[in-house]
Coordinates of C-alpha atoms and ligand atoms in Angstrom, one line a residue:
X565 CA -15.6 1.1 27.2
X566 CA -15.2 3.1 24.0
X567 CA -13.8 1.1 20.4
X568 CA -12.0 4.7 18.7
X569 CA -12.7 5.7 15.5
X570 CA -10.2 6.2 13.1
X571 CA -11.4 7.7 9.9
X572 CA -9.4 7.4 6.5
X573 CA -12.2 7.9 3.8
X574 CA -9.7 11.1 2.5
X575 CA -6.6 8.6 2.7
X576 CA -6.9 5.0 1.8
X577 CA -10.5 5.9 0.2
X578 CA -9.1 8.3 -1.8
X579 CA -6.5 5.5 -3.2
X580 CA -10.2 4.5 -4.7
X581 CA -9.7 3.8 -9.0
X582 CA -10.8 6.5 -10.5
X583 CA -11.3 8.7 -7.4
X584 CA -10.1 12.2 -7.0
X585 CA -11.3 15.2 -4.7
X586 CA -10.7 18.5 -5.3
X587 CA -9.7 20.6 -1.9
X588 CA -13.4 21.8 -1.3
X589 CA -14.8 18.3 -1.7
X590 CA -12.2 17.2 1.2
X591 CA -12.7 19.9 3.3
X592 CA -16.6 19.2 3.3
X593 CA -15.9 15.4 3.9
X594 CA -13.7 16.2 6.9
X595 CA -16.7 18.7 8.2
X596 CA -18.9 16.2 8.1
X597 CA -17.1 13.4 9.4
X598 CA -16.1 15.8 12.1
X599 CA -20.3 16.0 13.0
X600 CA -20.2 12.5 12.7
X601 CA -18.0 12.5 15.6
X602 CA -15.1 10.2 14.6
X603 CA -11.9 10.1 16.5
X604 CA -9.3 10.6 14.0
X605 CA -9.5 11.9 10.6
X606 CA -6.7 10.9 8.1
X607 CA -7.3 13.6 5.9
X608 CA -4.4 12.7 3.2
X609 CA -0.7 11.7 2.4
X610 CA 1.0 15.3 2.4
X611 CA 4.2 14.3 0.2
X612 CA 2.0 12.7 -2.4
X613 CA 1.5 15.8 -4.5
X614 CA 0.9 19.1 -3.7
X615 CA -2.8 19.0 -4.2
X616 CA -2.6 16.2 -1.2
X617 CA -0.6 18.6 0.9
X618 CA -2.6 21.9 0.3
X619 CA -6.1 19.9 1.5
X620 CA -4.5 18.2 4.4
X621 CA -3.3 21.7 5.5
X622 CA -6.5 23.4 4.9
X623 CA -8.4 20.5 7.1
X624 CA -5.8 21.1 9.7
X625 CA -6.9 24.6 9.8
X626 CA -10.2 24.8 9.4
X627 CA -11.6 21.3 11.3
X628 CA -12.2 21.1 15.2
X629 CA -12.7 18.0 17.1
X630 CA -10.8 14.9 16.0
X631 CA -7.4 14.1 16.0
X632 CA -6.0 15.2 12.0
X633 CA -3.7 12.7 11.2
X634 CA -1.5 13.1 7.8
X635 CA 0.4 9.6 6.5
X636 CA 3.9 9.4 5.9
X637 CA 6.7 6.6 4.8
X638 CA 9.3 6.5 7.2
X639 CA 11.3 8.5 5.7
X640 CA 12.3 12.0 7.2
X641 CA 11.4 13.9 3.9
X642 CA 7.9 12.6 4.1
X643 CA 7.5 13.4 8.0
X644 CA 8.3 16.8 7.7
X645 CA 5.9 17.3 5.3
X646 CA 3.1 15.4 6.7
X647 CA 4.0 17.5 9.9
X648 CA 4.0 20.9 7.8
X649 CA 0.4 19.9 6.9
X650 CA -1.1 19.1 9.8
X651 CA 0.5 21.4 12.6
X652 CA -1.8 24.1 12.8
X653 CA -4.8 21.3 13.4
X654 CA -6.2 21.6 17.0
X655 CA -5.1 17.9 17.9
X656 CA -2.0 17.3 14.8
X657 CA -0.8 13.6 14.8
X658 CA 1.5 11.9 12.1
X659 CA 0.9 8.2 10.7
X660 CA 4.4 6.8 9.6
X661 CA 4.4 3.3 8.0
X662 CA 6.9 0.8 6.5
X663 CA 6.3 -2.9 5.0
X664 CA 7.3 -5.7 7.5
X665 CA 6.3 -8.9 5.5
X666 CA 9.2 -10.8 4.5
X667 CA 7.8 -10.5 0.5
X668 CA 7.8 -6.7 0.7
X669 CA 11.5 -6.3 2.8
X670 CA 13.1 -8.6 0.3
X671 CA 11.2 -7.6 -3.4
X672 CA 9.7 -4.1 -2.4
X673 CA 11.8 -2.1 0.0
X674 CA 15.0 -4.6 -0.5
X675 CA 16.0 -4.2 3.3
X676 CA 16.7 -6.7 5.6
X677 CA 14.8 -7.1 8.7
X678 CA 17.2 -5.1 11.0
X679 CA 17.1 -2.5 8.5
X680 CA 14.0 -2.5 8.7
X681 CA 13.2 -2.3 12.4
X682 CA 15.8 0.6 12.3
X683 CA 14.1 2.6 9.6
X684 CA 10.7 2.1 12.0
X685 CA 12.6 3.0 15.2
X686 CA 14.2 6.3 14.0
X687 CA 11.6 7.3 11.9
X688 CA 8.8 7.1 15.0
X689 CA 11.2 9.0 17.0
X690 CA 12.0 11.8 14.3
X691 CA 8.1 12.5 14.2
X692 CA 8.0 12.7 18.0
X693 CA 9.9 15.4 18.2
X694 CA 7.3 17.3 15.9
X695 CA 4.0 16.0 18.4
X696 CA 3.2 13.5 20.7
X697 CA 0.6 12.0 18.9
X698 CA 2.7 9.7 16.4
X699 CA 1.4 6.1 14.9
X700 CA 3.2 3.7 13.3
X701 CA 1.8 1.2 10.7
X702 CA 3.5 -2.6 10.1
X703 CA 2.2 -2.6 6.8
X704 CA 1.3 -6.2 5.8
X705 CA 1.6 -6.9 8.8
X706 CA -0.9 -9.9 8.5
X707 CA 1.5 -11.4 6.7
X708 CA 4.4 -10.9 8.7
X709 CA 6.3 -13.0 11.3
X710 CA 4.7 -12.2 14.3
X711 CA 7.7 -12.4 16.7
X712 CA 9.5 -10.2 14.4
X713 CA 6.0 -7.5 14.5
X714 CA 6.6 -7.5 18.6
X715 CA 10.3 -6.6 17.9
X716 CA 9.3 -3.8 15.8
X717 CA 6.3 -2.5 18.1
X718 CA 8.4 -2.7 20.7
X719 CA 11.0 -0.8 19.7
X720 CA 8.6 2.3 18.0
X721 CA 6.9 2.2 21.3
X722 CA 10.2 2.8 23.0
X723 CA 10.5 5.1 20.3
X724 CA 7.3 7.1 21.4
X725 CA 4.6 5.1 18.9
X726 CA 1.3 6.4 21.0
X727 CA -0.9 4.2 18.5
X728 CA 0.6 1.0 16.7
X729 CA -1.4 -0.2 13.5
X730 CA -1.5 -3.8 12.7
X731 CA -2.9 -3.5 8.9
X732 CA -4.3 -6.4 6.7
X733 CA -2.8 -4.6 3.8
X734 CA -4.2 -7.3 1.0
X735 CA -7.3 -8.4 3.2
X736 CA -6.1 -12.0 3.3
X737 CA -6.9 -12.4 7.2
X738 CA -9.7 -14.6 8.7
X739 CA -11.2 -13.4 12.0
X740 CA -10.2 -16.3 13.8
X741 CA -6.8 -15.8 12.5
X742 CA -6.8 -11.9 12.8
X743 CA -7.7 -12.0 16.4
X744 CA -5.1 -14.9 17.5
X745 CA -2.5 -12.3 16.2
X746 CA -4.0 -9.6 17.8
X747 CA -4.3 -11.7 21.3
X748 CA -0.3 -12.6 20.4
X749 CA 1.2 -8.8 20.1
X750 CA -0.7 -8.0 23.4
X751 CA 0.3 -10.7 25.0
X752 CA 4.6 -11.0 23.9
X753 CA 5.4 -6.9 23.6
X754 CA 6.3 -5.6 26.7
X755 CA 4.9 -2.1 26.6
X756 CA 1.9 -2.9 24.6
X757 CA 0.0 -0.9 27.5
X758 CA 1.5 2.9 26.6
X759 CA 0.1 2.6 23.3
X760 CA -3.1 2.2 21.4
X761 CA -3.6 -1.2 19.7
X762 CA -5.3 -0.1 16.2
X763 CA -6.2 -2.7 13.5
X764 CA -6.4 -1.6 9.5
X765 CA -8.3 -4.8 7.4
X766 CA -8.9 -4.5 3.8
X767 CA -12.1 -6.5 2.6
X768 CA -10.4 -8.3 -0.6
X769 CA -12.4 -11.7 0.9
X770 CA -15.3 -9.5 2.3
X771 CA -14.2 -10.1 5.7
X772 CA -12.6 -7.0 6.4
X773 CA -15.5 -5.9 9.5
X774 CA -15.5 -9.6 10.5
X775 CA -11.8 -8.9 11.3
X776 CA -11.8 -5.4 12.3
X777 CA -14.5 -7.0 15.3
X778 CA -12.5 -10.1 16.2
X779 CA -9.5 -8.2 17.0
X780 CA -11.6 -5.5 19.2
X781 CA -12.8 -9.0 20.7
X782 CA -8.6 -10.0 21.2
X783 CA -7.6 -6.5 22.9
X784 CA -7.5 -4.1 19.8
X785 CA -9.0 -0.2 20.7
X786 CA -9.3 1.3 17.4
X787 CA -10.7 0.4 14.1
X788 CA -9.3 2.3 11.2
X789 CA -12.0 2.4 8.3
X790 CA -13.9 4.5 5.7
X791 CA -17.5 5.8 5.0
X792 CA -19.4 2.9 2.6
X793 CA -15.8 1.0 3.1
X794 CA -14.4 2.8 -0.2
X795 CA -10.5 2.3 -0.7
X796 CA -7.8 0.4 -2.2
X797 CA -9.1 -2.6 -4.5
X798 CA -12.2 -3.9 -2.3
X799 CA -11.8 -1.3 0.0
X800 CA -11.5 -0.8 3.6
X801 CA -13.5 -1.6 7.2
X802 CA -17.0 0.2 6.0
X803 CA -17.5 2.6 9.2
X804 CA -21.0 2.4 9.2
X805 CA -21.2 -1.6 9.6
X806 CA -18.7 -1.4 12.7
X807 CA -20.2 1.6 13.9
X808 CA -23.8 -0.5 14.0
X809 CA -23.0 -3.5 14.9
X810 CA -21.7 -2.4 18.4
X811 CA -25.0 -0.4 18.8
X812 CA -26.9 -3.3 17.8
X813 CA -25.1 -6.2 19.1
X814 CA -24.4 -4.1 22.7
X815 CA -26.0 -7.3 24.5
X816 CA -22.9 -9.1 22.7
X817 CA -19.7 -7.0 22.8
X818 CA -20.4 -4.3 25.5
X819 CA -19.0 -1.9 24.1
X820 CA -19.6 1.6 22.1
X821 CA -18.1 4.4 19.9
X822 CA -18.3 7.7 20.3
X823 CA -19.7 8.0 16.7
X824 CA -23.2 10.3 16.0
X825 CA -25.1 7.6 14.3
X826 CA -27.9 10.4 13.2
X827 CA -25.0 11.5 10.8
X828 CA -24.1 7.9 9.3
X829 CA -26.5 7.9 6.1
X830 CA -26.1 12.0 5.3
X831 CA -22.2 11.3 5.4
X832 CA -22.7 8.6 3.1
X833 CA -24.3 10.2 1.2
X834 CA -22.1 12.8 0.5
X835 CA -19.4 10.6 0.1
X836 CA -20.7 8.5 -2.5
X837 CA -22.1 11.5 -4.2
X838 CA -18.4 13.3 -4.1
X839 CA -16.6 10.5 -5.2
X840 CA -19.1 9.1 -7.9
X841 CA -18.8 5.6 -6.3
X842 CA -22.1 4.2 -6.5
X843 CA -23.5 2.7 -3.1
X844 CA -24.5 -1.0 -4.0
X845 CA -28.1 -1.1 -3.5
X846 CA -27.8 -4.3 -0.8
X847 CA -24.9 -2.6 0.8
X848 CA -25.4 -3.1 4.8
X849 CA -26.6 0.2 6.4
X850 CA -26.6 2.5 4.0
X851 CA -27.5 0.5 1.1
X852 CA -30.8 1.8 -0.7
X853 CA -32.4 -1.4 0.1
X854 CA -30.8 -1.7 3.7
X855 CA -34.2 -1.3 5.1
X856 CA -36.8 -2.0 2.2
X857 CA -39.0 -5.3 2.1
X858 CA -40.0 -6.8 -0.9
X859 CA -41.7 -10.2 0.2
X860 CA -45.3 -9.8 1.2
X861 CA -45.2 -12.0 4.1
X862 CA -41.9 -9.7 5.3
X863 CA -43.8 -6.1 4.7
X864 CA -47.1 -8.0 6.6
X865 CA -44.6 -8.5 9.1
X866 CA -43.2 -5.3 9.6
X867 CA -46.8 -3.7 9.9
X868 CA -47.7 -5.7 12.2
X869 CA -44.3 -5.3 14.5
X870 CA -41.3 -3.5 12.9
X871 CA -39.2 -6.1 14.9
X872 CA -40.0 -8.8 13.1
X873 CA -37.9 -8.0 10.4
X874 CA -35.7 -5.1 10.9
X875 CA -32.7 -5.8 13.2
X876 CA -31.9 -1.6 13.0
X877 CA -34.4 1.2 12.9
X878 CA -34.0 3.5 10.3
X879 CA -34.1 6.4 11.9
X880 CA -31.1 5.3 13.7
X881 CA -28.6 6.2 11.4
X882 CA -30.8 9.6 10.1
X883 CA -32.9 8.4 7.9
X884 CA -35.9 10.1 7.6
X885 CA -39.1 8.6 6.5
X886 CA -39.7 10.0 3.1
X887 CA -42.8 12.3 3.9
X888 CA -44.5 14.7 2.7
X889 CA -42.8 18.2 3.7
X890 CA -43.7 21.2 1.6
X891 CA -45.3 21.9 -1.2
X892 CA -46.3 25.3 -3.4
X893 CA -47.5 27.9 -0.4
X894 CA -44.4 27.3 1.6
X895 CA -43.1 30.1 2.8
X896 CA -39.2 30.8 2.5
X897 CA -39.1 30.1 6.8
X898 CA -41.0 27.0 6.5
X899 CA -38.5 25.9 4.4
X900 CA -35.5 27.1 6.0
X901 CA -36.6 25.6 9.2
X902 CA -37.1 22.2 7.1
X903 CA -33.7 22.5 6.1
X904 CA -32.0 23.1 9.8
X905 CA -33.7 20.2 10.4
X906 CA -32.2 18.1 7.5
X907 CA -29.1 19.3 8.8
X908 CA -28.1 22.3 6.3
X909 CA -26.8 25.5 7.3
X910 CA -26.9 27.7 4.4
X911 CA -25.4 31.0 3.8
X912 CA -27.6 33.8 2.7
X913 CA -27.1 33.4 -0.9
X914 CA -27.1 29.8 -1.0
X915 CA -30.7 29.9 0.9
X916 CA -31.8 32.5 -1.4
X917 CA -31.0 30.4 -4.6
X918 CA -31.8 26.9 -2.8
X919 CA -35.3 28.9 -2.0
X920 CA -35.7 30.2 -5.9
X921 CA -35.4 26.4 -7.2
X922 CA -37.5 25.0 -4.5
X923 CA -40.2 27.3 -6.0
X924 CA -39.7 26.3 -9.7
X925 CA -40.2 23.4 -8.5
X926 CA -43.3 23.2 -6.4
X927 CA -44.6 24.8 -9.4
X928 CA -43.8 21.4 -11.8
X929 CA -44.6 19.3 -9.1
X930 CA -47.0 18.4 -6.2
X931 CA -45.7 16.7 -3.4
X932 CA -41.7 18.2 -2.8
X933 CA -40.2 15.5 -0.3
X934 CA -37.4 15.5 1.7
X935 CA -35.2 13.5 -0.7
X936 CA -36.5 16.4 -3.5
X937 CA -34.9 19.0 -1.1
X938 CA -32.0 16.8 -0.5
X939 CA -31.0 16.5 -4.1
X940 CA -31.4 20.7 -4.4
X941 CA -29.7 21.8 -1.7
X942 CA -26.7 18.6 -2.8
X943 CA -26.9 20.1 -6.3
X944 CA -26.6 23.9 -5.0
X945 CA -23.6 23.2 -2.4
X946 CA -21.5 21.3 -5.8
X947 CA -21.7 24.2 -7.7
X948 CA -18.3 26.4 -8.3
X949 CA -18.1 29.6 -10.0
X950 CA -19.5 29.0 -13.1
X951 CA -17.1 29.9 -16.0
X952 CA -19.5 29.1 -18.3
X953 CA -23.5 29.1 -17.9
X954 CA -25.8 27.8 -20.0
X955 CA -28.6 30.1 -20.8
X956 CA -30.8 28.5 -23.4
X957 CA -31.0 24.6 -24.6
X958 CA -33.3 23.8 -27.7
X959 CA -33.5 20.0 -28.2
X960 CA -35.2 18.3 -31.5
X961 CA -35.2 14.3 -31.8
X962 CA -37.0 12.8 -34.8
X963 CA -36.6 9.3 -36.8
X964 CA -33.5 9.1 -35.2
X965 CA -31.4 12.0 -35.7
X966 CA -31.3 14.8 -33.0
X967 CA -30.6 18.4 -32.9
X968 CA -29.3 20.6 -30.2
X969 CA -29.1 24.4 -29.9
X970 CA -27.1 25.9 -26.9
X971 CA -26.2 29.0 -25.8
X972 CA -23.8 29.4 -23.0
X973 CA -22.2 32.8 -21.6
X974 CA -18.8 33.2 -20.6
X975 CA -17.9 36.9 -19.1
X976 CA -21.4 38.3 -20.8
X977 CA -20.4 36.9 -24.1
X978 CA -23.4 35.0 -25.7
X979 CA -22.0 32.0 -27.9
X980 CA -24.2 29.5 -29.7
X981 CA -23.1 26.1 -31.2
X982 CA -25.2 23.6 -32.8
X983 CA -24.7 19.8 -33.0
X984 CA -27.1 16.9 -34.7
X985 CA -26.0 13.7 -33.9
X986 CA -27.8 9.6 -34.1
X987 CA -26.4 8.5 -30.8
X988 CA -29.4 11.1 -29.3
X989 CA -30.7 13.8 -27.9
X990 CA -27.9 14.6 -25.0
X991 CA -25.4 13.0 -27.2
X992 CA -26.2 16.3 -29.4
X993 CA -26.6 18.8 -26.4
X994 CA -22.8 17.1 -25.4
X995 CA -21.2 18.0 -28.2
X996 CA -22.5 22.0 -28.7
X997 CA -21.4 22.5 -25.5
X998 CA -18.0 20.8 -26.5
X999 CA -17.7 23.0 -29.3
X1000 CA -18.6 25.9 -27.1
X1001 CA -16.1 25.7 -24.6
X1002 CA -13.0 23.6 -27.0
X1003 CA -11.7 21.9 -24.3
X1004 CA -10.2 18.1 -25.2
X1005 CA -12.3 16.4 -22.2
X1006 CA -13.5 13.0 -22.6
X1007 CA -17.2 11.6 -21.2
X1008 CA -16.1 8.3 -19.4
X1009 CA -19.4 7.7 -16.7
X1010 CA -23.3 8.8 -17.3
X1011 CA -25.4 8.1 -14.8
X1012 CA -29.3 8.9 -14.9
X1013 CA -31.6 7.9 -12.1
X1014 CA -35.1 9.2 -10.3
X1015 CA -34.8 11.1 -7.2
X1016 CA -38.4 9.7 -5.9
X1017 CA -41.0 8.1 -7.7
X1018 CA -43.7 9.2 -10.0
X1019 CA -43.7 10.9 -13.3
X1020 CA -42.8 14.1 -12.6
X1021 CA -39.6 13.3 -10.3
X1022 CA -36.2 14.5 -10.2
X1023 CA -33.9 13.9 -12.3
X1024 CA -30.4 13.2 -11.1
X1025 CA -27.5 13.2 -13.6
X1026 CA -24.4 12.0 -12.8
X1027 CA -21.4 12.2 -15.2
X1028 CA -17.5 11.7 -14.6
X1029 CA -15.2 14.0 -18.1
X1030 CA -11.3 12.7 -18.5
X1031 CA -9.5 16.0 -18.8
X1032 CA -5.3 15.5 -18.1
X1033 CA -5.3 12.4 -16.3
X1034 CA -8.1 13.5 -14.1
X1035 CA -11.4 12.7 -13.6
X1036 CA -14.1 15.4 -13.1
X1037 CA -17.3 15.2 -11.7
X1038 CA -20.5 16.8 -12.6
X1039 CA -23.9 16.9 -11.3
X1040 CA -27.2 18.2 -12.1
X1041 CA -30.6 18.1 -11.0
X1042 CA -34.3 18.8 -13.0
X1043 CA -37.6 17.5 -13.7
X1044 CA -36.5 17.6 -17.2
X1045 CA -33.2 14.8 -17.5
X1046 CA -32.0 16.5 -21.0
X1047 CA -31.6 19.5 -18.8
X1048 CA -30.3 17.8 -15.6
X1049 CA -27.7 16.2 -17.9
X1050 CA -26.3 19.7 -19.8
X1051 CA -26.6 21.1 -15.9
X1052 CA -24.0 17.9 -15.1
X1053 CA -21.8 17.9 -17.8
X1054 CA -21.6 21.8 -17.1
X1055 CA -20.7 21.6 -13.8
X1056 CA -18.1 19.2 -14.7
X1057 CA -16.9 21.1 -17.3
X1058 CA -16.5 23.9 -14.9
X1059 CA -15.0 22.3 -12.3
X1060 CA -11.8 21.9 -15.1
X1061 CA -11.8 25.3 -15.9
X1062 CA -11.1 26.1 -12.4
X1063 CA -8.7 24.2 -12.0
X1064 CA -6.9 24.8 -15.5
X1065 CA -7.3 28.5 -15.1
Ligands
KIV185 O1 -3.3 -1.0 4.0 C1 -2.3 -0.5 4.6 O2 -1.4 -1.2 5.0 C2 -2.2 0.9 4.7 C3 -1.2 1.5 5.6 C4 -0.6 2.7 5.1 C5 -1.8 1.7 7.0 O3 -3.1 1.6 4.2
ZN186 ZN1 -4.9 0.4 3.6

């Protein structure tokens, strides 16, 4: 038997602090997540803002394979607009929700119960006649009485519900709990068999896959949840941990998913890297420690017999062993091939340039890995038209005080700005290109860190500029850092003025 997947990294990950994707970041989420083979892709909450509605739409038209789901209140405004967004998709479906707890009927929505059940009832209905494929969420359900949660999943059901979602909207379940609720819908609502029994856990305790499995174990069929378990507050379900534990624990549960497990650590990946959240280094799965060992007795171990320590291999979720793959004589199909293999279809262009920097490099250092290529080929794919470019960066830093010289060019325009400045030399490169391009932008996140080891390593820069309320990432990528940070905070600043202009 299969557990479905249903992805909402775009939704409820989104609803991340501090998180924001720009339509082309979505659309290369949903892409991948469709290669990762989930079931259902929530790919946004259309009435939200128009920026919400023009990616859902574009996901609808452009991804194949899952189910695209967009999330609505039940309200017929939002409906029609979620439907507007997703019904060119191949397999459209609308999520419709409404609190049932009695703290968020009486303080939030202000609706009694029967209200309530009536909003639910015509609201599942309404969507139907747009597509078959209509959930309905009890939010806070967890927290709700559970005879009146049969009432109301009874009657959207009757309504046409083909999925209902019982969400623990505050993560305040235990599993024990969360499955004796699960066991109690199945068991007191009538025609619990013509729908789908979803569960939807926040991890506020850390519990929220300890739930997400106990409910699978009480008669739930899909888990809703989100790439390196990003979302509201603590987050959601983390995909990859479900995902894993039924391929590991198969002697326990007996059961699968459909998802491409190859795909689980480059989709993290990309995630974390378009949505600057961080991966905590012990994170299960995809953490960078996930498979490292530290003790000597442990790394003896796992020479001797890789079982004696790891639980997973690796390589199950696509991680490659960080060899050796090219190096200065490699011709441009050598590394082509390498890429196909890392999973990267590039356009001509995008080889060409990807082909130009792999040279540059191989030329500053020896042994180009596959984490090397990785971070070029990331850094080439994040790049947008570049308003401005930098074309020459002279740094000084003595006793203290440093001096930067750029010169960027904007429409074949040469324009040079100076800075000095005690706080460093990027502090100084930051501030010429502020003066360069005048824009009122605000550096809120740097992040520096060493694509492999070794002195002459990558350099990956990381930083997040405040510009209207929104937060912009940048990204850049070079043996030298002070140069893999201007590349950063260029792309970032870039990213604005496409969006500005
Ligand atoms: O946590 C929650 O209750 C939700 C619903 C909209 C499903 O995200
Ligand atoms: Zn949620």
């Amino acid at each position: 038997m299969g557990v479905r997947i249903f992805d909402t990294t775009l939704r409820d990950g989104e609803q991340s602090p501090g998180v924001s994707l720009n339509i082309k970041e979505k659309l290369e989420i949903a892409k991948q997540l469709a290669k990762l083979n989930v079931d259902v892709i929530e790919a946004g909450f259309p009435i939200a803002s128009p920026g919400d509605f023009a990616a859902v739409k574009k996901i609808a038209q452009e991804v194949v394979g899952p189910a695209i789901a967009g999330l609505a209140r039940a309200t017929k405004e939002d409906i029609d607009r979620a439907w507007e967004a997703v019904q060119e998709a191949e397999k459209p479906m609308i999520h419709t929700f409404l609190a049932t707890s009695e703290v968020h009927m009486k303080h939030k929505l202000q609706q009694s119960p029967q209200e309530v059940l009536e909003s639910a009832v015509e609201a599942v209905a309404y969507a139907k006649d747009y597509t078959d494929n209509v959930e309905f969420s009890a939010e806070d359900a967890f927290r709700s009485d559970p005879d009146f949660l049969c009432q109301i999943f009874e009657g959207v059901i009757e309504a046409g519900a083909t999925t209902i979602n019982i969400p623990d909207t505050v993560g305040y379940a235990t599993p024990a709990e969360f499955g004796g609720l699960i066991k109690y819908i199945k068991d007191n609502v009538p025609n619990i068999d013509q729908a789908v029994i979803s569960v939807h856990c926040h991890n506020d305790l850390g519990l929220a896959a300890a739930n997400s499995l106990a409910a699978i174990q009480n008669g739930a069929e899909q888990v809703e949840c989100t790439i390196n378990g990003i979302g509201e507050r603590a987050g959601n379900t983390a995909l990859e941990e479900v995902a894993l534990t039924f391929n590991t624990r198969y002697n326990y549960y007996g059961l699968k998913t459909d998802i491409n497990l190859k795909e689980i650590s480059r989709t993290s990946k990309l995630v974390s890297r378009l949505t600057g959240m961080e991966i905590q280094p012990n994170k299960a799965i995809v953490g960078k420690n996930a498979f490292a060992h530290e003790s000597g007795i442990h790394q003896d171990g796992v020479i001797k017999e890789r079982t004696t320590y790891e639980i997973m291999d690796a390589r199950t979720i696509g991680l490659e062993e960080n060899k050796i793959v090219l190096g200065k004589h490699s011709g441009r199909h050598a590394f082509k091939d390498r890429l196909e293999q890392l999973g990267y279809q590039l356009e001509q262009e995008e080889l060409n340039s990807a082909f130009r920097r792999f040279k540059e490099l191989a030329d500053k250092k020896q042994k180009i890995t596959n984490l090397d290529l990785e971070a070029i080929i990331e850094d080439e794919i994040s790049q947008v038209p570049e308003v401005y470019e930098i074309s020459l960066l002279q740094v000084t830093s003595t006793s203290g005080l440093a001096t930067a010289t750029v010169q960027m060019e904007r429409d074949g325009e040469k324009i040079n700005e100076s800075a000095c400045s005690e706080g460093g030399p990027i502090d100084a490169v930051y501030d010429a290109m502020n003066r360069i391009t005048d824009l009122d932008c605000k550096l809120v996140e740097y992040k520096i860190d060493a694509v492999t080891s070794g002195k002459d390593a990558l350099g990956e820069v990381v930083v997040k500029l405040a510009y209207n309320e929104k937060v912009y990432i940048g990204r850049g990528v070079s043996t030298d850092v002070i140069e893999a940070s201007a590349k950063a905070y260029n792309n970032a600043l870039n990213k604005i003025l496409v969006v500005r202009d």
